[in-house]
Coordinates of C-alpha atoms in Angstrom, one line a residue:
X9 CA 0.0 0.0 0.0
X10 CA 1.6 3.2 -1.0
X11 CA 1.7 5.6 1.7
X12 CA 2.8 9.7 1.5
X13 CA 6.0 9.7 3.1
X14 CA 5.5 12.9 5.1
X15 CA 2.0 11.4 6.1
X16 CA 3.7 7.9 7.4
X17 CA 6.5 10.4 9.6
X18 CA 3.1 12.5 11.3
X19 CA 1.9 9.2 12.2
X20 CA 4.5 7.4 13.5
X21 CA 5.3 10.5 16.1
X22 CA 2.6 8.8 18.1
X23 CA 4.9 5.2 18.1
X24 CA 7.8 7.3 19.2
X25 CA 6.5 8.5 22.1
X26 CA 5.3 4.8 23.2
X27 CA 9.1 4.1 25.0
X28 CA 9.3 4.2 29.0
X29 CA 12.5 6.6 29.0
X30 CA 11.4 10.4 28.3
X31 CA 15.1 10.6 26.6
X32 CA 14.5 8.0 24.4
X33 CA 11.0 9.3 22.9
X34 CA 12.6 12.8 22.6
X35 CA 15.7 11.1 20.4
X36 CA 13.0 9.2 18.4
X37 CA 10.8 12.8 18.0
X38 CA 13.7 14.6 16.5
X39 CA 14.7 11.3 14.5
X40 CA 11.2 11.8 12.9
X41 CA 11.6 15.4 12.5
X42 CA 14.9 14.9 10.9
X43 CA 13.7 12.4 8.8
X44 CA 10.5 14.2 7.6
X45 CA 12.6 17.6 6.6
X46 CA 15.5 15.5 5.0
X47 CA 15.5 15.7 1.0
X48 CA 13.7 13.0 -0.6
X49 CA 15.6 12.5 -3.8
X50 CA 16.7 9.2 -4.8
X51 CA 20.1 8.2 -3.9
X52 CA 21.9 8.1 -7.3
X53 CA 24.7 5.4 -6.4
X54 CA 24.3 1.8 -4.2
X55 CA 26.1 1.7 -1.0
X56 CA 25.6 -1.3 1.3
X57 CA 26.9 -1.9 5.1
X58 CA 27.9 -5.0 6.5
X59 CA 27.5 -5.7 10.1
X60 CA 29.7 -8.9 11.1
X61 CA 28.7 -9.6 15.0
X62 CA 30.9 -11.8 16.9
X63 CA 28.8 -12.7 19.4
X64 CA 31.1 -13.8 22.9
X65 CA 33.5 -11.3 23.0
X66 CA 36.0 -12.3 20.9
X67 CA 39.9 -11.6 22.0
X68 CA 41.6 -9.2 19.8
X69 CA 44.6 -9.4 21.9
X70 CA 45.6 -12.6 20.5
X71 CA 44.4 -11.9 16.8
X72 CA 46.2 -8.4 16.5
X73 CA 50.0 -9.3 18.3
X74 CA 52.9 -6.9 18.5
X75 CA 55.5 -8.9 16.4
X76 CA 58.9 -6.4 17.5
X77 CA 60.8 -7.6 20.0
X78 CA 60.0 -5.1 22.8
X79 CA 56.3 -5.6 22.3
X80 CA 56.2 -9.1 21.9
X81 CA 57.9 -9.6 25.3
X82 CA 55.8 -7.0 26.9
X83 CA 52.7 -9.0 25.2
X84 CA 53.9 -12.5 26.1
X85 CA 54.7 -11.6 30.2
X86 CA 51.0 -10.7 30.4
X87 CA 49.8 -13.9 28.2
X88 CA 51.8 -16.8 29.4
X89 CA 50.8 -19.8 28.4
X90 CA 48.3 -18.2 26.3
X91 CA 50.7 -16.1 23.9
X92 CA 50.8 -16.8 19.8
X93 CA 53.9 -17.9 19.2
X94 CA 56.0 -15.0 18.0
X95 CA 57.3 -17.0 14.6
X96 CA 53.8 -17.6 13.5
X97 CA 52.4 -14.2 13.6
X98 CA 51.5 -12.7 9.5
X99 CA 53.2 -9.3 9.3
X100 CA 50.6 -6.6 8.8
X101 CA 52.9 -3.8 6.8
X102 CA 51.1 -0.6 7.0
X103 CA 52.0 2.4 5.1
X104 CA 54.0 5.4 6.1
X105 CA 51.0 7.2 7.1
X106 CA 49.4 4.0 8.7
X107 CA 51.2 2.8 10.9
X108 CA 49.9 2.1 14.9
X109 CA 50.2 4.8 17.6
X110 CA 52.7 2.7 19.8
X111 CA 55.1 2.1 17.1
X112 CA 54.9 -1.3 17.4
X113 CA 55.0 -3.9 14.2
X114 CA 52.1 -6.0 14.1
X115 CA 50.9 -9.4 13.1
X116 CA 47.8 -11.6 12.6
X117 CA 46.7 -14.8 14.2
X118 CA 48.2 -17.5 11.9
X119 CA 45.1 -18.7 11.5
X120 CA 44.1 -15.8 9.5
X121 CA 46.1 -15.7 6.3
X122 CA 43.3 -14.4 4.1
X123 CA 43.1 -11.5 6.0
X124 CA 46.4 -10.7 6.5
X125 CA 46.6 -10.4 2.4
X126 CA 44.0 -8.5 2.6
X127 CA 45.1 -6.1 4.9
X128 CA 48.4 -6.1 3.3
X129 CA 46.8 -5.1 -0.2
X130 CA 44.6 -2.2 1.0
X131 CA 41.1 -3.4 1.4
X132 CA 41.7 -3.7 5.4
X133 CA 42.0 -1.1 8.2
X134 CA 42.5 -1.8 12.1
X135 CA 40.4 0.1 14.4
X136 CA 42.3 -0.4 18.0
X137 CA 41.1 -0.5 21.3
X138 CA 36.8 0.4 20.7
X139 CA 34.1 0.3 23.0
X140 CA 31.3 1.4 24.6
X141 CA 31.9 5.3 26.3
X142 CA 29.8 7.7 27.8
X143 CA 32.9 10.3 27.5
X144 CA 36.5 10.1 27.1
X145 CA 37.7 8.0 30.1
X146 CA 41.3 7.8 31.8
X147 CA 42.3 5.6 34.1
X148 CA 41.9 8.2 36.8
X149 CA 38.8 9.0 35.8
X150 CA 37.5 5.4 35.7
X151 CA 38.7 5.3 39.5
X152 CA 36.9 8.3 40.6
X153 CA 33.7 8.3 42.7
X154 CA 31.3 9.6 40.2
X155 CA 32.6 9.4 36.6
X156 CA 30.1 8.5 34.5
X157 CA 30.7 5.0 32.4
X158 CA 28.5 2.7 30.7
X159 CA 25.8 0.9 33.1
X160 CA 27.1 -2.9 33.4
X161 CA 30.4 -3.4 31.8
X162 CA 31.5 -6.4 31.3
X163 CA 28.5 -8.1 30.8
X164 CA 27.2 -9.9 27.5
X165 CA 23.7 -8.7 27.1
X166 CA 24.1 -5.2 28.3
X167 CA 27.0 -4.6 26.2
X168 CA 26.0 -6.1 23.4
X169 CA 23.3 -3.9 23.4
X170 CA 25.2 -0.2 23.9
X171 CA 27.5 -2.2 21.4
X172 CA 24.2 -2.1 18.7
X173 CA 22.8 0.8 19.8
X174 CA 25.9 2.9 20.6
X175 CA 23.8 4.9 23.3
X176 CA 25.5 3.6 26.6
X177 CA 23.0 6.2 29.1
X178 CA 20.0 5.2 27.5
X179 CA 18.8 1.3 28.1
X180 CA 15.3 1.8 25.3
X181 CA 17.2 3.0 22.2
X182 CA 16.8 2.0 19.1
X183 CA 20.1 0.3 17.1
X184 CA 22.1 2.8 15.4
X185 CA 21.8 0.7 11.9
X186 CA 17.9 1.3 12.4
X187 CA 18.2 5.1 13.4
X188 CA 20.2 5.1 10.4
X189 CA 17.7 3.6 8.1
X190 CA 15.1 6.0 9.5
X191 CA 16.7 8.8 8.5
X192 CA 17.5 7.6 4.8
X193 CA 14.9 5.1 4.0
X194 CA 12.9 7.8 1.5
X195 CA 16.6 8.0 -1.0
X196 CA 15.7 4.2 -1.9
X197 CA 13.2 4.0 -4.8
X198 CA 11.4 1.0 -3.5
X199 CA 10.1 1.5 -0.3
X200 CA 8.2 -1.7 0.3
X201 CA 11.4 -3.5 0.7
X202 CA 13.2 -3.1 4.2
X203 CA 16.3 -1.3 3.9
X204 CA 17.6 -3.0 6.9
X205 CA 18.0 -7.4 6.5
X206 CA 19.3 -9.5 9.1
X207 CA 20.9 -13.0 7.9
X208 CA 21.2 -14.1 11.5
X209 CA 17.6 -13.4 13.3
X210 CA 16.2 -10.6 15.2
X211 CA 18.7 -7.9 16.6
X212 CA 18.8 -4.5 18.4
X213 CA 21.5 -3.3 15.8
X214 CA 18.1 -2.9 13.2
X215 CA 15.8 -2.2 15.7
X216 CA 14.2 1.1 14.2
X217 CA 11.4 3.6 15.0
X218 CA 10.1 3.6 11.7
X219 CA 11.7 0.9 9.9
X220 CA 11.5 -2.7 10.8
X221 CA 14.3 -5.2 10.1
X222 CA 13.7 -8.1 7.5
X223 CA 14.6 -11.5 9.3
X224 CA 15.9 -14.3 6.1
X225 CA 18.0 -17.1 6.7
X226 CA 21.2 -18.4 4.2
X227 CA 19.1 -20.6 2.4
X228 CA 16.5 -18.3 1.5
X229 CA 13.3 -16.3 2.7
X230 CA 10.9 -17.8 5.2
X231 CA 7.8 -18.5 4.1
X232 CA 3.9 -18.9 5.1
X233 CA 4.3 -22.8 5.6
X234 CA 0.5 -23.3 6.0
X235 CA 0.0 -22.0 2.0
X236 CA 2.8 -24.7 0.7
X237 CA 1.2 -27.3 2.9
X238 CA 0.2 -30.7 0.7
X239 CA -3.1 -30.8 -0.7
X240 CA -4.4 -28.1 1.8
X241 CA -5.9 -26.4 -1.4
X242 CA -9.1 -25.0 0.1
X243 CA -7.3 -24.2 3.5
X244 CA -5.0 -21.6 1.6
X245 CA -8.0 -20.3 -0.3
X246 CA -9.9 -20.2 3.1
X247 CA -6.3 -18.6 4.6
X248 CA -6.1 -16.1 1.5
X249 CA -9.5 -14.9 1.8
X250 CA -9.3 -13.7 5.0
X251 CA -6.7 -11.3 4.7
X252 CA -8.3 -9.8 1.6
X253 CA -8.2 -5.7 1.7
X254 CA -11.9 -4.2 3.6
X255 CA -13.0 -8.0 4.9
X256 CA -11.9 -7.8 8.5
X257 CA -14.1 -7.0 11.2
X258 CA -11.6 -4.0 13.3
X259 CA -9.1 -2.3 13.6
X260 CA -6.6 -5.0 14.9
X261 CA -7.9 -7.6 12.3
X262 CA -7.0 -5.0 9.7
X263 CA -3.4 -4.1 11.0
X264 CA -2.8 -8.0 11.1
X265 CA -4.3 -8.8 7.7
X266 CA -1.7 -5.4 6.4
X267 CA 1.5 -7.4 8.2
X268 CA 1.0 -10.8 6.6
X269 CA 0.0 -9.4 3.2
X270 CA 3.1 -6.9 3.0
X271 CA 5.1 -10.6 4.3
X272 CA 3.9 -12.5 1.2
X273 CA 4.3 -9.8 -1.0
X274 CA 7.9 -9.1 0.3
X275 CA 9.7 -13.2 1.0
X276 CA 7.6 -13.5 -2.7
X277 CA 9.5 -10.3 -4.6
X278 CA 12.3 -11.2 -2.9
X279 CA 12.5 -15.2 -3.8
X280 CA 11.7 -14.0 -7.2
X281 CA 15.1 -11.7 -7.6
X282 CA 17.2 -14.1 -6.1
X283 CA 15.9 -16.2 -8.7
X284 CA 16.0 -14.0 -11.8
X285 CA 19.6 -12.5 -10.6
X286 CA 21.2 -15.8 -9.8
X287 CA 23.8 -17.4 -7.7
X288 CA 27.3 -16.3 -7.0
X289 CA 30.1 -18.1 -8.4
X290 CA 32.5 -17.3 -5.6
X291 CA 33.1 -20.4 -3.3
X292 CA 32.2 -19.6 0.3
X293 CA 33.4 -21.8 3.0
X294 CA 30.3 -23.9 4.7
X295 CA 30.0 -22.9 7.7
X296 CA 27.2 -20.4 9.4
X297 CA 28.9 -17.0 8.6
X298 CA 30.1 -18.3 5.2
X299 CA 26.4 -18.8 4.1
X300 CA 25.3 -15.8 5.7
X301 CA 28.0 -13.6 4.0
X302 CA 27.2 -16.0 0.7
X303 CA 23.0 -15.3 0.9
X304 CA 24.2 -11.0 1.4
X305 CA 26.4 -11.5 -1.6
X306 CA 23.1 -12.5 -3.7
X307 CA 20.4 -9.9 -1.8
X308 CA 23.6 -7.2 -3.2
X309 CA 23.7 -9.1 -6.8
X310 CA 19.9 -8.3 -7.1
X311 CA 19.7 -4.8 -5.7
X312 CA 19.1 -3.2 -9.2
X313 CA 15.7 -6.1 -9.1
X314 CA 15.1 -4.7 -5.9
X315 CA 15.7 -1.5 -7.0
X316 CA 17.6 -0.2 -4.0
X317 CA 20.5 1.6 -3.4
X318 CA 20.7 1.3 0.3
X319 CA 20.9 -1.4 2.5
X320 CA 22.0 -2.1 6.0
X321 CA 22.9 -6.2 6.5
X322 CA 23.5 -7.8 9.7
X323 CA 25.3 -11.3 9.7
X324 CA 27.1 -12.9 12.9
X325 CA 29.5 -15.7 14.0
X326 CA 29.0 -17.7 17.8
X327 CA 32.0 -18.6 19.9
X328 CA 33.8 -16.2 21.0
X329 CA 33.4 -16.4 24.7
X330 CA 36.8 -18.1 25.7
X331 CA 37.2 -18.8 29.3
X332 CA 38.8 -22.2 28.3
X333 CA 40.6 -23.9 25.8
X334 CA 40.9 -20.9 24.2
X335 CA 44.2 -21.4 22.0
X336 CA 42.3 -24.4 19.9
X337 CA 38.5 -23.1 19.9
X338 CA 39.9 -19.8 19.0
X339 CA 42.2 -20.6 15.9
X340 CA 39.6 -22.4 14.4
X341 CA 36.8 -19.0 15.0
X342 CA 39.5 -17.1 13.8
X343 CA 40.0 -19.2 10.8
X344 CA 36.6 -19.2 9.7
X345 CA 36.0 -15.4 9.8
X346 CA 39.1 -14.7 8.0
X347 CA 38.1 -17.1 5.1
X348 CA 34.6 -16.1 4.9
X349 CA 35.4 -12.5 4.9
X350 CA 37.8 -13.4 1.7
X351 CA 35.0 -14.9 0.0
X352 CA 32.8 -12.2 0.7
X353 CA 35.6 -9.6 -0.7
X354 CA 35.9 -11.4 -3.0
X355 CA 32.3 -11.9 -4.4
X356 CA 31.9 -7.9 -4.3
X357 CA 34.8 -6.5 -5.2
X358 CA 35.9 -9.5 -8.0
X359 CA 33.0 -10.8 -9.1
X360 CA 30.4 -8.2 -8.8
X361 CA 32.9 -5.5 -9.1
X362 CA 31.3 -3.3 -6.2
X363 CA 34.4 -3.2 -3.9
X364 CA 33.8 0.4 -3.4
X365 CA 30.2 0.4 -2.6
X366 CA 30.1 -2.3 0.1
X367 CA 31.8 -1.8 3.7
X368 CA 31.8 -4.6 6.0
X369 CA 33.0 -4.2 9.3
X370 CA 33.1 -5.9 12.3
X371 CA 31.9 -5.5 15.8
X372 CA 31.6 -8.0 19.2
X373 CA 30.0 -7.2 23.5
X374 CA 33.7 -6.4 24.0
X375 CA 37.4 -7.5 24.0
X376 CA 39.1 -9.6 26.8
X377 CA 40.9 -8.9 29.4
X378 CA 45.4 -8.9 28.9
X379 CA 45.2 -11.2 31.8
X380 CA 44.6 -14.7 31.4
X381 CA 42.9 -17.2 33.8
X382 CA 45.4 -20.3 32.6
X383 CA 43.7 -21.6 30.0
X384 CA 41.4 -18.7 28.9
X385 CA 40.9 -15.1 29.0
X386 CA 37.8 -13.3 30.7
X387 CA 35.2 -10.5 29.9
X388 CA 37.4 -7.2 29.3
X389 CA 36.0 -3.6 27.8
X390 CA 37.9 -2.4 24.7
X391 CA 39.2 -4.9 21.9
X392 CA 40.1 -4.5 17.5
X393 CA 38.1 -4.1 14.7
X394 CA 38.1 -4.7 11.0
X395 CA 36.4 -2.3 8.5
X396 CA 37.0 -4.0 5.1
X397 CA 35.8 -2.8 1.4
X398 CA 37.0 -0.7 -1.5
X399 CA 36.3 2.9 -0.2
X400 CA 38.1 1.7 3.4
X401 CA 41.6 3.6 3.5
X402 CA 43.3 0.1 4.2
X403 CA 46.6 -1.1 5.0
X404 CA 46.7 1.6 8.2
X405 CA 45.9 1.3 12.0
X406 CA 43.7 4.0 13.2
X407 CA 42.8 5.1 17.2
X408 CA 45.3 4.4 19.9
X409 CA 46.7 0.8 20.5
X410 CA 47.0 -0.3 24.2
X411 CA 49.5 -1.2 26.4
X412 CA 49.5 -4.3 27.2
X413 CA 51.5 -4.6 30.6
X414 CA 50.2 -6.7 33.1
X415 CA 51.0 -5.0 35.7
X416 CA 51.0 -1.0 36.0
X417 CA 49.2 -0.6 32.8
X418 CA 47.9 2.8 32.2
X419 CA 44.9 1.6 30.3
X420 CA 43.9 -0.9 32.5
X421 CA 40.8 -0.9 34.4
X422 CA 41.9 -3.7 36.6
X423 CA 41.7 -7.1 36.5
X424 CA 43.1 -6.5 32.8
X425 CA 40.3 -4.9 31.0
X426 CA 41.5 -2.4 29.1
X427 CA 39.8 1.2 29.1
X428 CA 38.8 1.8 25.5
X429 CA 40.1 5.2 23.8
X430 CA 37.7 5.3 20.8
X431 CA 34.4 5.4 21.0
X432 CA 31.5 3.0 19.3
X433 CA 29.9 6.3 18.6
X434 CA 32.8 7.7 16.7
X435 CA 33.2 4.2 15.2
X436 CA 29.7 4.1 14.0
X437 CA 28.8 8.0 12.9
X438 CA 32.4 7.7 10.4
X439 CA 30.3 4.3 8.3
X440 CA 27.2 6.4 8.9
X441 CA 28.7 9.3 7.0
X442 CA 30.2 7.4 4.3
X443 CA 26.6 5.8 3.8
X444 CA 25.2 8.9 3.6
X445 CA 24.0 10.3 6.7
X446 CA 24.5 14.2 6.1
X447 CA 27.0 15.8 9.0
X448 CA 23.7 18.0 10.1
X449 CA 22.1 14.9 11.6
X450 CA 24.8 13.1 12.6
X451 CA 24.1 14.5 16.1
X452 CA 20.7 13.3 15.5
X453 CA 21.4 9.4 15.4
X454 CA 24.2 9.6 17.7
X455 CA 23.8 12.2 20.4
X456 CA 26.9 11.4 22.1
X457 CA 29.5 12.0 19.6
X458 CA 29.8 15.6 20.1
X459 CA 31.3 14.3 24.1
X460 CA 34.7 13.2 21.7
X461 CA 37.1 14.8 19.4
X462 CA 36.1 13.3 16.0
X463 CA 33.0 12.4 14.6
X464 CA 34.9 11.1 11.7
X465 CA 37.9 8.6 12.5
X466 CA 38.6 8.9 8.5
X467 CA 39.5 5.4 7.5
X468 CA 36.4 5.2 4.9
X469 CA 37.1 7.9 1.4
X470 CA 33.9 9.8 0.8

């Protein structure tokens, strides 16, 4: 059903006031403002985001290791028995104008050779030491009575979500993906298709005021079971007729009957591009994330059936939570988001020859702590990132790089959980401004930025 855009943003200021937290229905008012005064005109190029969640807390000490001399012994007192084995570590060569705030030379996990080439040939950057931030925090200020820091820390489920949302002071926002797709929805020229698809369920980083996220798995949409059902003939005729447009009975029948129609129509257009556009040829490893990252390569190969030219895509990898065992379970994790993300690369920038327009970055609750516990690490606070894709300004290390002393440790919180120095905010509003989002409402989707020194971190060209 075609609705007047404007008309659709005066409704839904009603929804946005339906929140228990005062803050949270004011962000989502001016969101709606913002969105109803923002330009309407089509987008005129495709740009995609990739979300890669890894769900745990995965332990970017070990996958990003100081390979110098100096920096590896500082790095191996602190991880004893846990420590990559200085040989094995794949040099990461930045250039001139990349290279990490510490001076040290870095490495990858061995287990992540793909990568490393990729790094190494410009389609990767390093993001060191992010994390959820209410402000700037020093070590002093973390210890004094008062300073305000993100409710919970350390915890899965609460970081996790400031990790989707990127507001740490406000437990009912929307994800920043979903504010995002609020604000920009009206530059897609089909509106009846989500902007905003998740390969890996329901999640808060798509959760938006006015735009809901589209839920599909690797294999393909999800579909109304009961109308494929075997010889159940007049049951789907008797299903179909009942959501027919002006047969229900109220107001609640009606908004029902609207949600499953817009369902069929949307898993049916969507089957039918996958379809018509094809497979990709690209080999993809088979595993989870490999047929997640395979199923976005095909929703990108048909964005012109679609007709879209912006799209927010959320996939996600299990396992990371390594209080045990951690130097097997963690090679083979490692391994398996390194080769997937190769495929992917190489399915968008190779074979569909959209390097530039796809960014795909990567995000988890939090790092681990320096510290080990013998045979694992525990829940820390700031940890590395990859932001891969044509446009990223690769082969460089932005944000500050930790120390990683174990004992007297400037960065450290305690216990070994290391203070992050960039924000997700920052983090987030740099893709958001590469995707589109003008610098006017930047502020808008993420209130907090203006608390730090850059809203732009600059490893993505225009």
């Amino acid at each position: 059903m075609a609705v007047n855009r404007r008309e659709f943003l005066r409704r839904s200021i009603c929804s946005a006031m339906g929140g228990v937290s005062l803050y949270s229905a004011l962000g989502s008012l001016r969101l709606v403002n913002a969105a109803a005064q923002s330009p309407t005109a089509i987008f005129p190029d495709y740009r995609a985001l990739v979300c890669v969640y890894l769900y745990g807390g995965n332990d970017s000490f070990n996958m990003i290791v100081p390979r110098d001399n100096t920096h590896y012994n500082t790095y191996a007192a602190s991880r004893g028995n846990l420590k990559i084995a200085q040989g094995s570590l794949l040099a990461l060569n930045p250039t001139a104008a990349g290279m990490p705030s510490d001076g040290a030379q870095y490495g990858l996990h061995p287990s992540m050779t793909e990568l490393a080439a990729l790094f190494n040939s410009g389609k990767v950057a390093v993001l060191g030491n992010v994390g959820t931030l209410l402000y700037p925090t020093t070590q002093a200020q973390y210890n004094s009575v008062g300073y305000p820091l993100p409710p919970q820390l350390f915890s899965h489920d609460d970081q996790t979500n400031y990790w989707q949302t990127s507001i740490a002071d406000d437990a009912n926002a929307n994800g920043w993906g979903g504010r995002i797709a609020d604000l920009l929805y009206a530059g897609n020229p089909n509106q009846n298709l989500s902007m905003l698809m998740s390969l890996s369920g329901e999640n808060l980083f798509q959760r938006g005021e006015l735009i809901n996220q589209y839920i599909m798995n690797p294999f393909g949409v999800q579909r109304v079971d009961y109308l494929d059902e075997y010889l159940n003939g007049p049951g789907a005729t008797a299903f179909n007729a009942m959501f027919q447009q002006s047969s229900q009975a109220n107001v609640f029948e009606r908004a029902y009957a609207g949600a499953m129609n817009s369902s069929i129509a949307n898993y049916q257009a969507i089957d039918a591009a996958l379809t018509s556009s094809g497979d990709v040829t690209t080999v993809f490893p088979e595993s989870s994330l490999g047929g997640q990252l395979k199923m976005v390569a095909r929703l990108i190969k048909a964005r012109n059936t679609f007709n879209m030219r912006r799209q927010v895509f959320f996939v996600s990898i299990d396992g990371f939570d390594f209080h045990s065992t951690q130097l097997t379970d963690q090679a083979n994790t490692l391994a398996d988001l390194s080769q997937s993300l190769k495929a992917f690369n190489d399915a968008i920038g190779t074979e569909l020859n959209l390097g530039p327009n796809v960014t795909t970055f990567t995000a988890s609750d939090f790092g681990r702590t320096v510290s080990t516990n013998g045979d694992g690490t525990d829940h820390g606070w700031g940890g590395h990132h990859f932001v891969m894709g044509g446009a990223v300004r690769g082969q460089r290390f932005y944000g500050s790089m930790p120390s990683l002393l174990q004992n007297g440790n400037p960065d450290d919180a305690g216990y070994g959980q290391l203070i992050p120095t960039t924000s997700v905010d920052q983090y987030a509003a740099t893709l958001a401004t590469w995707f589109g989002v003008p610098g006017s409402d930047l502020a808008t989707i993420f209130p907090n930025v203006g608390r730090f020194a850059t809203a732009n971190l600059g490893f993505l060209n225009p």
